[in-house]
């Protein structure tokens, strides 16, 4: 709940205190067991990191069974003037199950030209890409050096090498 509601890790101490009070009122014989629960900020942090690793592993496993996929990309600048690229994946398995997930969020250091976005994208994707949706920004759809143009060129070169 702490991570889900974007609360600080040290809220675990408050949650534990509430649980202990409720346990003493509702089932005093089990109250001692609740006192042994570790909810300090370091424990919360470790558990959240463990969960996030598990989520990444699950996404990795899901992408292995996808036959074809398309991507939706959005690049925007955050309040610290750093460009952030969001990559969403939508894939179809051989059983026609549709999967939609946030594939990644990458910071773009320096320039945000089509070639920069392409390099980040190629690090995140494999050979079964079947489509790309963008927000229409020049760095995404530019005729000469936009991401879509560069990706088409890259995929055509790759196709001829096979």
mmCIF file of N, CA and C in Angstrom, residues 54-104:
data_model
loop_
_atom_site.group_PDB
_atom_site.id
_atom_site.type_symbol
_atom_site.label_atom_id
_atom_site.label_comp_id
_atom_site.label_asym_id
_atom_site.label_seq_id
_atom_site.Cartn_x
_atom_site.Cartn_y
_atom_site.Cartn_z
ATOM 1 N N UNK A 54 10.624 -8.193 -9.634
ATOM 2 C CA UNK A 54 9.710 -9.243 -10.050
ATOM 3 C C UNK A 54 8.832 -8.769 -11.200
ATOM 4 N N UNK A 55 8.387 -7.534 -11.154
ATOM 5 C CA UNK A 55 7.560 -6.980 -12.235
ATOM 6 C C UNK A 55 8.354 -6.930 -13.532
ATOM 7 N N UNK A 56 9.614 -6.493 -13.453
ATOM 8 C CA UNK A 56 10.466 -6.443 -14.643
ATOM 9 C C UNK A 56 10.677 -7.845 -15.204
ATOM 10 N N UNK A 57 10.853 -8.821 -14.333
ATOM 11 C CA UNK A 57 11.029 -10.209 -14.760
ATOM 12 C C UNK A 57 9.764 -10.725 -15.451
ATOM 13 N N UNK A 58 8.595 -10.393 -14.893
ATOM 14 C CA UNK A 58 7.330 -10.809 -15.498
ATOM 15 C C UNK A 58 7.156 -10.196 -16.885
ATOM 16 N N UNK A 59 7.496 -8.911 -17.028
ATOM 17 C CA UNK A 59 7.398 -8.251 -18.329
ATOM 18 C C UNK A 59 8.338 -8.915 -19.323
ATOM 19 N N UNK A 60 9.532 -9.237 -18.883
ATOM 20 C CA UNK A 60 10.499 -9.913 -19.741
ATOM 21 C C UNK A 60 9.949 -11.261 -20.214
ATOM 22 N N UNK A 61 9.335 -12.014 -19.321
ATOM 23 C CA UNK A 61 8.744 -13.307 -19.680
ATOM 24 C C UNK A 61 7.584 -13.121 -20.658
ATOM 25 N N UNK A 62 6.755 -12.097 -20.438
ATOM 26 C CA UNK A 62 5.630 -11.839 -21.341
ATOM 27 C C UNK A 62 6.118 -11.508 -22.747
ATOM 28 N N UNK A 63 7.188 -10.713 -22.843
ATOM 29 C CA UNK A 63 7.668 -10.318 -24.171
ATOM 30 C C UNK A 63 8.252 -11.498 -24.934
ATOM 31 N N UNK A 64 8.632 -12.556 -24.256
ATOM 32 C CA UNK A 64 9.171 -13.741 -24.935
ATOM 33 C C UNK A 64 8.099 -14.511 -25.695
ATOM 34 N N UNK A 65 6.829 -14.380 -25.275
ATOM 35 C CA UNK A 65 5.760 -15.128 -25.938
ATOM 36 C C UNK A 65 5.001 -14.280 -26.957
ATOM 37 N N UNK A 66 5.412 -13.045 -27.141
ATOM 38 C CA UNK A 66 4.754 -12.165 -28.108
ATOM 39 C C UNK A 66 5.236 -12.502 -29.516
ATOM 40 N N UNK A 67 4.284 -12.692 -30.416
ATOM 41 C CA UNK A 67 4.613 -12.970 -31.814
ATOM 42 C C UNK A 67 4.965 -11.676 -32.553
ATOM 43 N N UNK A 68 4.133 -10.659 -32.391
ATOM 44 C CA UNK A 68 4.339 -9.356 -33.019
ATOM 45 C C UNK A 68 3.976 -8.280 -32.015
ATOM 46 N N UNK A 69 4.606 -7.125 -32.184
ATOM 47 C CA UNK A 69 4.284 -6.043 -31.272
ATOM 48 C C UNK A 69 4.398 -4.706 -31.971
ATOM 49 N N UNK A 70 3.744 -3.724 -31.397
ATOM 50 C CA UNK A 70 3.887 -2.345 -31.848
ATOM 51 C C UNK A 70 4.241 -1.507 -30.630
ATOM 52 N N UNK A 71 4.748 -0.331 -30.910
ATOM 53 C CA UNK A 71 5.181 0.556 -29.837
ATOM 54 C C UNK A 71 4.483 1.898 -29.951
ATOM 55 N N UNK A 72 4.264 2.516 -28.828
ATOM 56 C CA UNK A 72 3.817 3.905 -28.780
ATOM 57 C C UNK A 72 4.875 4.649 -27.974
ATOM 58 N N UNK A 73 5.367 5.743 -28.534
ATOM 59 C CA UNK A 73 6.426 6.508 -27.882
ATOM 60 C C UNK A 73 5.963 7.925 -27.611
ATOM 61 N N UNK A 74 6.422 8.455 -26.502
ATOM 62 C CA UNK A 74 6.152 9.849 -26.186
ATOM 63 C C UNK A 74 7.388 10.418 -25.514
ATOM 64 N N UNK A 75 7.872 11.509 -26.054
ATOM 65 C CA UNK A 75 9.055 12.172 -25.493
ATOM 66 C C UNK A 75 8.628 13.542 -25.009
ATOM 67 N N UNK A 76 8.913 13.826 -23.753
ATOM 68 C CA UNK A 76 8.629 15.154 -23.218
ATOM 69 C C UNK A 76 9.683 15.498 -22.174
ATOM 70 N N UNK A 77 9.779 16.765 -21.878
ATOM 71 C CA UNK A 77 10.804 17.254 -20.967
ATOM 72 C C UNK A 77 10.211 17.443 -19.579
ATOM 73 N N UNK A 78 10.927 16.946 -18.571
ATOM 74 C CA UNK A 78 10.444 17.078 -17.200
ATOM 75 C C UNK A 78 10.859 18.429 -16.608
ATOM 76 N N UNK A 79 10.536 18.656 -15.352
ATOM 77 C CA UNK A 79 10.794 19.968 -14.739
ATOM 78 C C UNK A 79 12.273 20.273 -14.558
ATOM 79 N N UNK A 80 13.128 19.254 -14.661
ATOM 80 C CA UNK A 80 14.571 19.501 -14.552
ATOM 81 C C UNK A 80 15.213 19.642 -15.928
ATOM 82 N N UNK A 81 14.387 19.856 -16.956
ATOM 83 C CA UNK A 81 14.829 20.034 -18.346
ATOM 84 C C UNK A 81 15.526 18.804 -18.915
ATOM 85 N N UNK A 82 15.160 17.626 -18.421
ATOM 86 C CA UNK A 82 15.676 16.370 -18.961
ATOM 87 C C UNK A 82 14.578 15.730 -19.792
ATOM 88 N N UNK A 83 14.910 15.354 -21.015
ATOM 89 C CA UNK A 83 13.927 14.706 -21.881
ATOM 90 C C UNK A 83 13.703 13.274 -21.399
ATOM 91 N N UNK A 84 12.442 12.900 -21.288
ATOM 92 C CA UNK A 84 12.066 11.548 -20.869
ATOM 93 C C UNK A 84 11.320 10.885 -22.022
ATOM 94 N N UNK A 85 11.738 9.683 -22.371
ATOM 95 C CA UNK A 85 11.085 8.921 -23.431
ATOM 96 C C UNK A 85 10.319 7.774 -22.798
ATOM 97 N N UNK A 86 9.003 7.754 -23.009
ATOM 98 C CA UNK A 86 8.167 6.653 -22.549
ATOM 99 C C UNK A 86 7.935 5.715 -23.720
ATOM 100 N N UNK A 87 8.104 4.422 -23.483
ATOM 101 C CA UNK A 87 7.901 3.420 -24.528
ATOM 102 C C UNK A 87 6.849 2.432 -24.027
ATOM 103 N N UNK A 88 5.729 2.382 -24.729
ATOM 104 C CA UNK A 88 4.666 1.435 -24.411
ATOM 105 C C UNK A 88 4.676 0.341 -25.464
ATOM 106 N N UNK A 89 4.427 -0.888 -25.040
ATOM 107 C CA UNK A 89 4.403 -2.015 -25.962
ATOM 108 C C UNK A 89 3.005 -2.622 -25.970
ATOM 109 N N UNK A 90 2.567 -2.983 -27.164
ATOM 110 C CA UNK A 90 1.311 -3.711 -27.316
ATOM 111 C C UNK A 90 1.624 -4.901 -28.199
ATOM 112 N N UNK A 91 1.426 -6.085 -27.659
ATOM 113 C CA UNK A 91 1.806 -7.283 -28.391
ATOM 114 C C UNK A 91 0.680 -8.287 -28.464
ATOM 115 N N UNK A 92 0.839 -9.217 -29.407
ATOM 116 C CA UNK A 92 -0.134 -10.282 -29.603
ATOM 117 C C UNK A 92 0.604 -11.616 -29.535
ATOM 118 N N UNK A 93 0.088 -12.541 -28.730
ATOM 119 C CA UNK A 93 0.685 -13.869 -28.635
ATOM 120 C C UNK A 93 0.132 -14.750 -29.751
ATOM 121 N N UNK A 94 0.685 -15.962 -29.870
ATOM 122 C CA UNK A 94 0.190 -16.873 -30.912
ATOM 123 C C UNK A 94 -1.250 -17.298 -30.644
ATOM 124 N N UNK A 95 -1.713 -17.149 -29.397
ATOM 125 C CA UNK A 95 -3.101 -17.457 -29.040
ATOM 126 C C UNK A 95 -4.000 -16.229 -29.138
ATOM 127 N N UNK A 96 -3.479 -15.160 -29.743
ATOM 128 C CA UNK A 96 -4.196 -13.901 -29.945
ATOM 129 C C UNK A 96 -4.546 -13.190 -28.635
ATOM 130 N N UNK A 97 -3.772 -13.431 -27.604
ATOM 131 C CA UNK A 97 -3.914 -12.677 -26.362
ATOM 132 C C UNK A 97 -3.182 -11.353 -26.551
ATOM 133 N N UNK A 98 -3.843 -10.249 -26.227
ATOM 134 C CA UNK A 98 -3.250 -8.923 -26.383
ATOM 135 C C UNK A 98 -2.665 -8.481 -25.044
ATOM 136 N N UNK A 99 -1.407 -8.060 -25.088
ATOM 137 C CA UNK A 99 -0.712 -7.586 -23.892
ATOM 138 C C UNK A 99 -0.326 -6.132 -24.093
ATOM 139 N N UNK A 100 -0.575 -5.292 -23.112
ATOM 140 C CA UNK A 100 -0.187 -3.881 -23.157
ATOM 141 C C UNK A 100 0.553 -3.544 -21.874
ATOM 142 N N UNK A 101 1.746 -2.987 -22.016
ATOM 143 C CA UNK A 101 2.564 -2.664 -20.848
ATOM 144 C C UNK A 101 3.422 -1.439 -21.130
ATOM 145 N N UNK A 102 3.862 -0.803 -20.065
ATOM 146 C CA UNK A 102 4.890 0.225 -20.169
ATOM 147 C C UNK A 102 6.206 -0.526 -20.267
ATOM 148 N N UNK A 103 6.874 -0.423 -21.403
ATOM 149 C CA UNK A 103 8.126 -1.146 -21.623
ATOM 150 C C UNK A 103 9.285 -0.462 -20.930
ATOM 151 N N UNK A 104 9.295 0.863 -20.989
ATOM 152 C CA UNK A 104 10.402 1.553 -20.347
ATOM 153 C C UNK A 104 10.234 3.053 -20.348
#
